[in-house]
Amino acid sequence: MSVLNAVPATASVTARNGSATWRLIKAESKLSIRDKVGPLWGVGCPLIVLIILGVVPALREPVEAAGGLTYFDLYVPVLILFNLAILAMTALPTTLAGYRENGVLRRLQTTPIGPARVLTAQLVANFAIALVATILFLAVAGLGFGVDLPRHPVGFVLSWLLASAALLSIGLLITALAPGRGPATAIGTVLFFPMMFFAGLWVPIAQMPEVLQTISHYTPLGAGMQAFQETYLGHFPSAAPLLTLAAYAIGCTIVAVRWFRWE
Amino acid sequence: MPAVIEVRNLHKRYADKVAVEDVSLTVQEGEIFGILGPNGAGKTTSVECIAGLRTPDRGEIEVLGLDPRRDRAELTRGLGVQLQAGQLPEQLRVAEALELYSSFYPDPADWRELLEGLGLAEKAKTAYGKLSGGQKQRLSIALALVGSPRVAILDELTTGLDPQARRDTWELIENVRSRGVTIVLVTHFMEEAERLCDRLALIDGGRVVAVDTPAGLTERARIEQRIRFRPSRPLADHLLTSLPEVSGVTRRGETVIVTGNDNALNAVTTVLARNQIVAERLRIEQASLEEAFVQLTGSRLGSH
């Protein structure tokens, strides 16, 4: 075959693989929504909490040492992290470990697409759901309860992207190391509660004892919360939380890729 | 006809045991090639190596001129595989699965046609998790064929299907073959092997015991004929045992059972006629593939 003939063939292969990946992403998004874990626990639950907390007048008091933000103001980013954590650490590993356990990955291995692409599709699907949820939470908090948007939007977007990357890579790591679907769900759930504690779900970080505050800053959700809080106050987030998030994202991805079990 | 699959001296062991000891076989283009053997004989491991899902410890494999491990990406375009353990997401619907999988291939088959052909049209909108075992099996076959493969490997094709669905599936496979697709069929189901396969490899204990047509295997096993009848008058055994064609005579109640070679029937009827005895309820039992299998491998197939 001449070089001239080979070019369109390669191009069509690329286009086809592109469309297959796109179809896979659409299918995985549909499946994530049908699966209900993400939409119900990851989106519905924090949204309802947001609305309930929004109507409690006591939460409109400013939090000491939080730069003038009220309890409710702080709950908006906490619940955004809640959403990310559920999608990335519970929904994602449960689905992917289930795929491995049930032979879904194995079947894909017999097709030209291969199993790695379904991982990508799941990551993209959960990322997209998280993106929609974050916009929804910001809109409900803003339009419904008068919470201003973060005053440093670029910093906020960057923090959000880094937090998503960190959490999704933790989810991937859980998937890689958990022996099956059951253990994957268990690990994700067990990690979820302490991590949410350090994000300030129950007690704002600013009111924690100093030791816990320090620990918090090195947890992914604590670092994410710290970065978010700074952007709400109008600053570009400081290096420490951003680097912490990036370190989680890179470290967990490397370990997950290195030790991922396909069967 | 050119060979589409060549396996030479395949050897694969797992941590605790040897799954495939020494398997060599050649599959010709356009044939339905059966791999028959009891559970644990090494059938599935062999086809998984052929499909490139496992790396053999020793031996050479060539499929469509490609190395299944090295040229995986290219091979998957021409090879459709239906595995025993290979499922779909529970919530994925039948039509969605077929449409999605057809998008993976350069020149896919019409998935709607496959849906019809496998009797799944009514289930197009049903989620995979809600299908019966037989329906899952049929969808799995459809997914193996959706890429219009040149070679299809089907592992335990009709296990879990009811008799009607089984016959429908056999018909479908014959149709697929008539379009020129080479088919490798792993089975422990004799009727299926006898009905569908042009040639068969008998595998036992990780080795190929024999490769032949179903009729050839039966012949090769040299199983004796069994002739059963009830004599109209008492019959002395020695009349029959003295015949060179007869190897044994036993009785069960009034029924006489004679075993012997291919010419035994002629010899027996001649003796009976000479003695004016009528053979009532005469039955001749032909050797089946199953008996041939037992004879050739010395082991039994699992229940089916």
Coordinates of C-alpha atoms in Angstrom, one line a residue:
Chain A
M1 CA 0.0 0.0 0.0
S2 CA 1.4 3.4 -0.9
V3 CA 1.8 6.1 1.7
L4 CA -0.9 8.1 0.1
N5 CA -3.4 5.3 0.6
A6 CA -2.3 4.6 4.1
V7 CA -3.0 8.1 5.3
P8 CA -6.8 8.1 5.0
A9 CA -6.9 4.6 6.5
T10 CA -5.1 5.7 9.6
A11 CA -7.3 8.8 9.8
S12 CA -10.4 6.7 9.7
V13 CA -9.1 4.4 12.3
T14 CA -8.4 7.4 14.6
A15 CA -11.9 8.8 13.9
R16 CA -13.5 5.4 14.6
N17 CA -11.6 5.0 17.8
G18 CA -12.6 8.5 18.7
S19 CA -16.2 7.7 18.1
A20 CA -16.0 4.4 20.0
T21 CA -14.5 6.2 23.0
W22 CA -17.2 8.9 22.9
R23 CA -19.9 6.2 22.7
L24 CA -18.2 4.4 25.7
I25 CA -18.2 7.7 27.7
K26 CA -21.9 8.2 26.9
A27 CA -22.7 4.6 27.8
E28 CA -20.8 4.8 31.1
S29 CA -22.4 8.2 31.9
K30 CA -25.8 6.6 31.3
L31 CA -24.9 3.6 33.5
S32 CA -23.6 5.8 36.3
I33 CA -26.9 7.6 36.4
R34 CA -28.9 4.4 36.2
D35 CA -26.7 2.9 39.0
K36 CA -28.1 5.6 41.4
V37 CA -25.2 5.6 43.8
G38 CA -23.7 8.7 42.2
P39 CA -26.9 10.6 41.6
L40 CA -28.6 9.7 44.9
W41 CA -25.7 9.8 47.4
G42 CA -23.3 12.0 45.4
V43 CA -25.8 14.7 44.2
G44 CA -29.2 14.3 45.8
C45 CA -28.1 13.9 49.4
P46 CA -25.7 16.9 49.6
L47 CA -28.2 19.0 47.7
I48 CA -30.9 18.3 50.2
V49 CA -28.5 18.9 53.1
L50 CA -27.6 22.2 51.4
I51 CA -31.2 23.3 51.2
I52 CA -32.0 22.2 54.8
L53 CA -28.9 24.0 56.2
G54 CA -29.8 27.0 54.1
V55 CA -33.0 27.6 56.0
V56 CA -31.4 27.4 59.5
P57 CA -30.9 31.0 60.6
A58 CA -28.2 30.1 63.2
L59 CA -25.9 29.0 60.4
R60 CA -25.8 32.5 59.1
E61 CA -23.5 33.6 61.9
P62 CA -19.9 34.2 60.9
V63 CA -17.5 31.5 61.9
E64 CA -14.6 32.6 64.2
A65 CA -11.3 32.7 62.4
A66 CA -12.9 32.1 59.0
G67 CA -12.4 35.5 57.6
G68 CA -16.1 36.5 57.9
L69 CA -17.6 33.5 56.2
T70 CA -20.7 32.1 57.8
Y71 CA -21.2 28.5 58.7
F72 CA -23.5 28.1 55.7
D73 CA -21.0 29.8 53.4
L74 CA -18.5 27.1 54.5
Y75 CA -21.0 24.3 53.9
V76 CA -21.2 25.1 50.2
P77 CA -17.6 24.0 49.4
V78 CA -17.9 21.2 52.0
L79 CA -20.8 19.7 50.1
I80 CA -19.0 20.2 46.8
L81 CA -16.3 18.0 48.3
F82 CA -18.9 15.6 49.6
N83 CA -20.1 15.1 46.1
L84 CA -16.6 14.6 44.7
A85 CA -15.7 12.2 47.4
I86 CA -18.8 10.0 46.9
L87 CA -18.5 9.9 43.1
A88 CA -14.7 9.3 43.1
M89 CA -14.3 7.1 46.2
T90 CA -17.5 5.1 46.2
A91 CA -19.2 5.1 42.9
L92 CA -16.1 4.8 40.7
P93 CA -14.3 2.0 42.5
T94 CA -17.5 0.0 43.1
T95 CA -18.3 0.1 39.4
L96 CA -14.8 -0.6 38.1
A97 CA -14.1 -3.4 40.6
G98 CA -17.5 -4.8 39.7
Y99 CA -16.4 -4.7 36.0
R100 CA -13.3 -6.6 36.8
E101 CA -15.1 -9.1 39.0
N102 CA -17.9 -9.8 36.4
G103 CA -15.6 -10.1 33.4
V104 CA -16.6 -6.8 31.8
L105 CA -13.0 -5.9 31.4
R106 CA -12.1 -9.3 30.1
R107 CA -14.7 -9.1 27.4
L108 CA -13.4 -5.7 26.4
Q109 CA -10.0 -7.2 26.2
T110 CA -11.2 -9.3 23.2
T111 CA -12.3 -6.2 21.3
P112 CA -10.1 -3.6 19.4
I113 CA -11.0 -1.1 22.1
G114 CA -9.4 -2.9 25.1
P115 CA -10.2 -2.5 28.8
A116 CA -8.2 0.6 29.6
R117 CA -10.6 2.8 27.7
V118 CA -13.5 1.9 29.9
L119 CA -11.5 3.2 32.9
T120 CA -11.2 6.5 31.0
A121 CA -14.9 6.5 30.2
Q122 CA -15.8 6.0 33.9
L123 CA -13.4 8.7 35.0
V124 CA -14.9 11.1 32.5
A125 CA -18.5 10.1 33.4
N126 CA -17.9 10.8 37.1
F127 CA -16.0 14.0 36.4
A128 CA -18.9 15.2 34.2
I129 CA -21.5 14.4 36.9
A130 CA -19.4 16.2 39.5
L131 CA -19.1 19.2 37.3
V132 CA -22.8 19.4 36.8
A133 CA -23.4 18.9 40.5
T134 CA -20.9 21.6 41.5
I135 CA -22.6 24.1 39.2
L136 CA -25.9 23.1 40.6
F137 CA -24.8 23.5 44.2
L138 CA -23.3 26.9 43.5
A139 CA -26.5 28.0 41.7
V140 CA -28.8 26.8 44.5
A141 CA -26.6 28.4 47.2
G142 CA -26.4 31.6 45.2
L143 CA -29.9 32.0 43.9
G144 CA -31.7 30.4 46.8
F145 CA -29.7 31.6 49.7
G146 CA -27.7 34.5 48.6
V147 CA -24.2 32.9 49.0
D148 CA -21.8 34.8 46.8
L149 CA -19.7 32.9 44.3
P150 CA -16.0 32.4 45.2
R151 CA -14.4 35.8 44.8
H152 CA -11.4 34.3 43.0
P153 CA -13.1 32.2 40.3
V154 CA -9.9 31.2 38.5
G155 CA -8.4 30.0 41.8
F156 CA -11.6 28.1 42.6
V157 CA -11.7 26.4 39.2
L158 CA -8.1 25.3 39.6
S159 CA -8.7 24.1 43.2
W160 CA -11.7 22.2 42.0
L161 CA -9.8 20.5 39.2
L162 CA -7.0 19.5 41.5
A163 CA -9.4 18.2 44.1
S164 CA -11.3 16.2 41.4
A165 CA -8.0 14.8 40.1
A166 CA -6.8 13.9 43.6
L167 CA -10.1 12.2 44.6
L168 CA -10.5 10.3 41.2
S169 CA -7.0 9.0 41.5
I170 CA -7.7 7.8 45.0
G171 CA -10.7 6.1 43.6
L172 CA -8.6 4.5 40.9
L173 CA -6.1 3.4 43.6
I174 CA -8.9 1.8 45.6
T175 CA -10.0 0.0 42.4
A176 CA -6.5 -1.1 41.6
L177 CA -5.8 -2.6 45.0
A178 CA -9.2 -3.9 46.2
P179 CA -9.6 -7.6 45.5
G180 CA -13.3 -7.3 44.5
R181 CA -16.4 -5.2 44.3
G182 CA -17.4 -5.7 47.9
P183 CA -14.0 -4.7 49.4
A184 CA -13.8 -1.7 47.0
T185 CA -17.1 -0.4 48.3
A186 CA -16.1 -1.0 51.9
I187 CA -12.7 0.7 51.5
G188 CA -14.3 3.7 49.8
T189 CA -17.0 4.1 52.5
V190 CA -14.6 3.6 55.4
L191 CA -12.3 6.3 54.0
F192 CA -15.2 8.6 53.3
F193 CA -16.2 9.5 56.8
P194 CA -12.8 10.5 58.3
M195 CA -12.0 12.3 55.2
M196 CA -15.2 14.3 55.3
F197 CA -14.5 15.0 59.0
F198 CA -11.3 16.6 58.0
A199 CA -13.1 18.7 55.4
G200 CA -15.2 20.1 58.2
L201 CA -18.5 18.4 57.5
W202 CA -19.3 18.2 61.2
V203 CA -17.0 20.9 62.8
P204 CA -15.5 23.7 60.7
I205 CA -11.8 23.3 60.3
A206 CA -11.1 26.6 61.9
Q207 CA -12.7 25.4 65.2
M208 CA -10.8 22.1 65.3
P209 CA -7.9 21.7 67.8
E210 CA -4.6 22.6 66.3
V211 CA -3.4 19.0 65.9
L212 CA -6.5 18.1 63.9
Q213 CA -6.2 21.3 61.8
T214 CA -2.7 20.3 60.9
I215 CA -3.7 16.7 60.0
S216 CA -6.6 18.2 58.0
H217 CA -4.3 20.2 55.8
Y218 CA -2.6 17.1 54.7
T219 CA -5.7 15.1 53.9
P220 CA -7.1 15.5 50.3
L221 CA -10.4 16.9 51.4
G222 CA -8.9 19.1 54.1
A223 CA -6.5 20.6 51.6
G224 CA -9.3 21.0 49.1
M225 CA -11.4 22.8 51.7
Q226 CA -8.5 25.1 52.6
A227 CA -8.0 26.0 48.9
F228 CA -11.7 26.6 48.4
Q229 CA -12.0 28.8 51.5
E230 CA -9.1 31.0 50.3
T231 CA -10.8 31.5 46.9
Y232 CA -14.1 32.4 48.7
L233 CA -12.2 35.1 50.5
G234 CA -10.9 36.5 47.2
H235 CA -7.3 35.0 47.3
F236 CA -5.5 32.7 44.9
P237 CA -5.1 29.5 47.0
S238 CA -1.8 29.2 48.7
A239 CA 0.8 26.7 47.5
A240 CA 0.5 24.2 50.3
P241 CA -3.0 22.9 49.6
L242 CA -2.6 22.9 45.9
L243 CA 0.7 21.0 46.1
T244 CA -0.9 18.5 48.6
L245 CA -3.8 17.9 46.1
A246 CA -1.4 17.6 43.2
A247 CA 0.8 15.1 45.2
Y248 CA -2.2 12.9 45.9
A249 CA -3.3 13.0 42.3
I250 CA 0.1 12.1 40.9
G251 CA 1.1 9.7 43.6
C252 CA -2.1 7.7 43.6
T253 CA -2.3 7.6 39.8
I254 CA 1.3 6.2 39.6
V255 CA 0.6 3.5 42.2
A256 CA -2.8 2.7 40.6
V257 CA -1.4 2.3 37.1
R258 CA 1.6 0.3 38.3
W259 CA -0.4 -2.2 40.3
F260 CA -3.7 -2.2 38.5
R261 CA -5.1 -5.7 38.2
W262 CA -7.1 -6.4 35.1
E263 CA -8.4 -9.7 36.3
Chain B
M1 CA -7.6 -24.5 2.1
P2 CA -5.2 -22.2 4.1
A3 CA -4.9 -22.5 7.8
V4 CA -6.3 -19.7 9.8
I5 CA -5.1 -21.0 13.2
E6 CA -1.9 -22.8 13.8
V7 CA -1.0 -24.0 17.3
R8 CA 2.3 -25.9 17.8
N9 CA 3.3 -27.5 21.1
L10 CA 1.3 -25.2 23.3
H11 CA 2.2 -25.5 27.0
K12 CA 0.7 -23.5 29.8
R13 CA 1.0 -24.1 33.5
Y14 CA -0.6 -22.2 36.4
A15 CA 1.0 -21.9 39.8
D16 CA -0.3 -25.2 41.0
K17 CA -0.9 -27.3 37.9
V18 CA -0.2 -27.8 34.3
A19 CA -3.3 -26.8 32.4
V20 CA -2.1 -27.5 28.8
E21 CA 0.6 -30.1 28.4
D22 CA 1.1 -30.2 24.7
V23 CA -1.5 -29.0 22.2
S24 CA -0.9 -28.7 18.5
L25 CA -3.7 -28.2 16.0
T26 CA -4.5 -26.5 12.7
V27 CA -7.8 -24.9 11.8
Q28 CA -8.6 -24.5 8.1
E29 CA -10.4 -21.5 6.7
G30 CA -14.2 -21.9 6.7
E31 CA -14.5 -25.0 8.8
I32 CA -16.2 -25.5 12.1
F33 CA -13.5 -26.9 14.3
G34 CA -14.6 -28.4 17.6
I35 CA -12.5 -28.7 20.8
L36 CA -14.0 -31.4 22.8
G37 CA -13.0 -32.7 26.2
P38 CA -14.0 -33.1 29.8
N39 CA -13.9 -30.3 32.4
G40 CA -10.4 -29.3 33.3
A41 CA -8.9 -30.8 30.1
G42 CA -7.3 -27.6 29.1
K43 CA -9.8 -26.5 26.4
T44 CA -10.5 -23.0 27.8
T45 CA -6.9 -22.3 28.6
S46 CA -6.0 -23.3 25.0
V47 CA -8.5 -21.0 23.4
E48 CA -7.6 -18.2 25.8
C49 CA -4.1 -18.5 24.5
I50 CA -5.3 -18.5 20.9
A51 CA -7.3 -15.4 21.6
G52 CA -4.3 -13.7 23.1
L53 CA -5.8 -13.4 26.6
R54 CA -3.1 -15.6 28.1
T55 CA 0.6 -15.9 27.4
P56 CA 1.7 -19.5 26.8
D57 CA 4.8 -20.7 28.6
R58 CA 5.9 -22.5 25.5
G59 CA 4.8 -23.1 21.9
E60 CA 3.8 -21.1 18.9
I61 CA 0.4 -19.7 18.0
E62 CA -0.5 -18.0 14.8
V63 CA -4.0 -16.7 14.1
L64 CA -4.8 -15.1 10.7
G65 CA -1.1 -14.8 10.3
L66 CA -0.7 -12.8 13.5
D67 CA 0.9 -13.5 16.9
P68 CA -2.0 -13.2 19.4
R69 CA 0.1 -11.5 22.0
R70 CA 2.3 -9.3 19.9
D71 CA -0.4 -8.2 17.4
R72 CA -3.3 -8.1 19.8
A73 CA -4.8 -4.9 18.5
E74 CA -4.9 -6.1 14.9
L75 CA -6.1 -9.6 15.8
T76 CA -9.1 -8.4 17.8
R77 CA -10.5 -6.8 14.5
G78 CA -10.6 -10.2 12.8
L79 CA -11.3 -12.5 15.8
G80 CA -14.6 -12.6 17.7
V81 CA -14.5 -14.3 21.1
Q82 CA -17.3 -15.5 23.3
L83 CA -15.9 -16.5 26.7
Q84 CA -17.5 -18.4 29.5
A85 CA -16.6 -15.7 32.0
G86 CA -17.2 -12.4 30.3
Q87 CA -20.2 -10.3 31.2
L88 CA -21.6 -6.8 30.7
P89 CA -22.6 -4.1 33.1
E90 CA -25.9 -5.1 34.8
Q91 CA -27.8 -1.9 33.7
L92 CA -26.6 -1.9 30.1
R93 CA -29.5 -2.8 27.7
V94 CA -29.3 -5.4 25.0
A95 CA -29.5 -3.0 22.1
E96 CA -27.2 -0.5 23.7
A97 CA -24.6 -3.2 24.2
L98 CA -24.7 -4.3 20.6
E99 CA -24.6 -0.8 19.3
L100 CA -21.7 0.1 21.5
Y101 CA -19.7 -3.0 20.7
S102 CA -20.4 -2.6 17.0
S103 CA -18.8 0.9 17.2
F104 CA -15.5 -0.8 18.3
Y105 CA -15.0 -2.4 14.9
P106 CA -14.0 -1.1 11.5
D107 CA -16.6 -3.0 9.5
P108 CA -19.3 -4.3 11.9
A109 CA -22.2 -6.6 11.2
D110 CA -25.7 -5.2 11.3
W111 CA -26.4 -5.6 15.0
R112 CA -30.2 -5.4 14.5
E113 CA -30.0 -8.4 12.2
L114 CA -28.0 -10.3 14.9
L115 CA -30.6 -9.4 17.4
E116 CA -33.3 -10.9 15.2
G117 CA -31.3 -13.9 14.3
L118 CA -30.7 -14.8 18.0
G119 CA -34.3 -14.2 19.0
L120 CA -33.4 -11.2 21.2
A121 CA -35.5 -8.6 19.3
E122 CA -38.1 -8.5 22.1
K123 CA -35.4 -8.0 24.7
A124 CA -33.7 -5.0 22.9
K125 CA -34.6 -2.7 25.8
T126 CA -34.0 -5.1 28.6
A127 CA -31.1 -4.6 30.9
Y128 CA -28.4 -7.2 30.8
G129 CA -28.9 -8.0 34.5
K130 CA -32.6 -8.9 33.9
L131 CA -31.9 -11.4 31.1
S132 CA -32.2 -15.2 31.7
G133 CA -29.1 -17.3 31.5
G134 CA -30.0 -18.4 28.0
Q135 CA -30.6 -14.8 26.8
K136 CA -27.3 -13.7 28.2
Q137 CA -25.6 -16.5 26.4
R138 CA -27.3 -15.5 23.1
L139 CA -26.3 -11.9 23.6
S140 CA -22.7 -13.0 24.3
I141 CA -22.7 -14.9 20.9
A142 CA -24.1 -11.8 19.2
L143 CA -21.3 -9.7 20.7
A144 CA -18.7 -12.2 19.4
L145 CA -20.1 -11.9 15.9
V146 CA -20.9 -8.1 15.8
G147 CA -17.5 -7.2 14.5
S148 CA -18.0 -9.4 11.4
P149 CA -15.0 -11.5 12.4
R150 CA -13.2 -13.9 10.0
V151 CA -12.7 -16.3 12.9
A152 CA -15.0 -16.7 15.9
I153 CA -14.1 -18.6 19.0
L154 CA -17.1 -19.8 20.9
D155 CA -16.6 -21.3 24.4
E156 CA -19.4 -23.5 25.7
L157 CA -21.8 -22.0 23.2
T158 CA -25.0 -23.6 24.2
T159 CA -24.4 -24.3 27.9
G160 CA -27.5 -23.1 29.8
L161 CA -29.8 -23.0 26.8
D162 CA -33.0 -25.0 26.6
P163 CA -33.2 -27.6 23.8
Q164 CA -35.1 -25.3 21.4
A165 CA -32.7 -22.3 21.9
R166 CA -29.9 -24.7 21.5
R167 CA -31.1 -25.9 18.1
D168 CA -31.8 -22.3 17.0
T169 CA -28.3 -21.4 18.0
W170 CA -26.8 -24.3 16.0
E171 CA -28.7 -23.1 13.0
L172 CA -27.4 -19.6 13.5
I173 CA -23.8 -20.9 13.7
E174 CA -24.3 -22.9 10.5
N175 CA -25.5 -19.7 8.8
V176 CA -22.5 -17.8 10.1
R177 CA -20.2 -20.5 8.7
S178 CA -22.0 -20.4 5.3
R179 CA -20.9 -16.8 5.1
G180 CA -17.3 -18.0 5.3
V181 CA -16.5 -17.4 8.9
T182 CA -14.2 -20.0 10.5
I183 CA -15.5 -21.2 13.8
V184 CA -13.7 -22.7 16.8
L185 CA -16.2 -24.3 19.1
V186 CA -15.3 -25.4 22.6
T187 CA -17.8 -27.9 23.9
H188 CA -18.3 -30.9 26.1
F189 CA -21.6 -31.5 24.5
M190 CA -21.5 -34.5 22.1
E191 CA -24.6 -33.8 20.1
E192 CA -23.4 -30.4 19.4
A193 CA -20.0 -31.6 18.2
E194 CA -21.5 -34.3 16.1
R195 CA -24.1 -31.9 14.5
L196 CA -21.9 -28.9 13.9
C197 CA -18.2 -29.7 13.6
D198 CA -16.4 -30.6 10.5
R199 CA -13.4 -31.7 12.5
L200 CA -12.8 -32.2 16.2
A201 CA -9.8 -32.2 18.5
L202 CA -10.3 -34.5 21.5
I203 CA -8.4 -32.9 24.4
D204 CA -7.7 -34.8 27.6
G205 CA -5.3 -34.0 30.4
G206 CA -3.9 -31.0 28.5
R207 CA -3.0 -33.1 25.4
V208 CA -4.6 -33.6 22.0
V209 CA -5.7 -37.2 21.9
A210 CA -7.0 -37.2 18.3
V211 CA -8.1 -34.9 15.6
D212 CA -10.5 -36.1 13.0
T213 CA -14.1 -35.8 11.6
P214 CA -16.8 -36.9 14.0
A215 CA -17.3 -40.1 11.9
G216 CA -13.6 -40.6 11.7
L217 CA -13.3 -40.5 15.4
T218 CA -16.0 -43.0 15.9
E219 CA -14.4 -45.3 13.4
R220 CA -11.0 -44.9 14.9
A221 CA -12.3 -46.0 18.3
R222 CA -13.2 -49.4 16.7
I223 CA -16.1 -49.8 19.0
E224 CA -18.0 -53.0 18.6
Q225 CA -21.5 -53.2 17.5
R226 CA -24.1 -54.3 20.0
I227 CA -27.1 -56.4 18.7
R228 CA -30.0 -57.0 20.9
F229 CA -32.9 -59.3 20.2
R230 CA -35.4 -61.8 21.7
P231 CA -35.2 -65.2 20.0
S232 CA -38.5 -66.7 19.1
R233 CA -37.3 -70.1 20.3
P234 CA -34.6 -71.0 22.8
L235 CA -31.1 -70.5 21.4
A236 CA -27.9 -72.1 22.4
D237 CA -25.1 -69.6 23.1
H238 CA -22.5 -71.7 21.2
L239 CA -24.3 -71.2 17.9
L240 CA -23.3 -67.5 18.2
T241 CA -20.0 -67.7 20.1
S242 CA -18.6 -70.0 17.5
L243 CA -18.9 -67.2 14.9
P244 CA -15.6 -65.5 14.2
E245 CA -17.4 -62.1 13.9
V246 CA -18.9 -62.4 17.4
S247 CA -16.9 -61.5 20.4
G248 CA -19.4 -62.0 23.2
V249 CA -22.9 -63.1 24.1
T250 CA -24.7 -62.1 27.2
R251 CA -28.3 -62.5 28.3
R252 CA -30.7 -60.2 30.1
G253 CA -33.9 -62.0 30.8
E254 CA -35.1 -63.3 27.5
T255 CA -33.0 -60.7 25.6
V256 CA -29.8 -61.8 24.0
I257 CA -27.0 -59.2 23.6
V258 CA -24.4 -60.0 21.0
T259 CA -21.2 -57.9 20.6
G260 CA -19.0 -58.1 17.6
N261 CA -17.5 -56.4 14.6
D262 CA -19.1 -54.6 11.7
N263 CA -20.1 -58.0 10.1
A264 CA -21.6 -59.5 13.2
L265 CA -25.1 -58.7 12.2
N266 CA -24.9 -60.6 8.9
A267 CA -23.4 -63.6 10.6
V268 CA -26.0 -63.6 13.4
T269 CA -29.0 -63.3 11.2
T270 CA -27.7 -66.1 8.9
V271 CA -27.3 -68.4 11.9
L272 CA -30.7 -67.5 13.2
A273 CA -32.3 -68.1 9.8
R274 CA -30.6 -71.4 9.4
N275 CA -32.1 -72.5 12.7
Q276 CA -35.5 -71.0 11.9
I277 CA -35.4 -68.6 14.8
V278 CA -36.9 -65.2 14.4
A279 CA -35.1 -62.3 16.1
E280 CA -37.9 -60.3 17.8
R281 CA -37.4 -56.7 18.8
L282 CA -34.1 -56.6 17.0
R283 CA -32.0 -53.5 17.8
I284 CA -28.6 -52.5 16.7
E285 CA -26.7 -50.0 18.8
Q286 CA -24.2 -47.9 16.9
A287 CA -21.1 -46.5 18.6
S288 CA -21.7 -42.9 19.4
L289 CA -19.2 -40.1 19.5
E290 CA -19.4 -40.3 23.3
E291 CA -18.4 -43.9 23.4
A292 CA -15.6 -43.1 21.0
F293 CA -14.5 -40.4 23.3
V294 CA -14.5 -42.7 26.3
Q295 CA -12.6 -45.3 24.3
L296 CA -10.0 -42.8 23.0
T297 CA -9.4 -40.9 26.2
G298 CA -10.2 -43.4 28.8
S299 CA -12.2 -40.8 30.6
R300 CA -15.8 -39.6 30.7
L301 CA -17.2 -36.3 29.9
G302 CA -18.9 -34.3 32.6
S303 CA -22.6 -34.5 32.9
H304 CA -24.6 -32.3 30.5

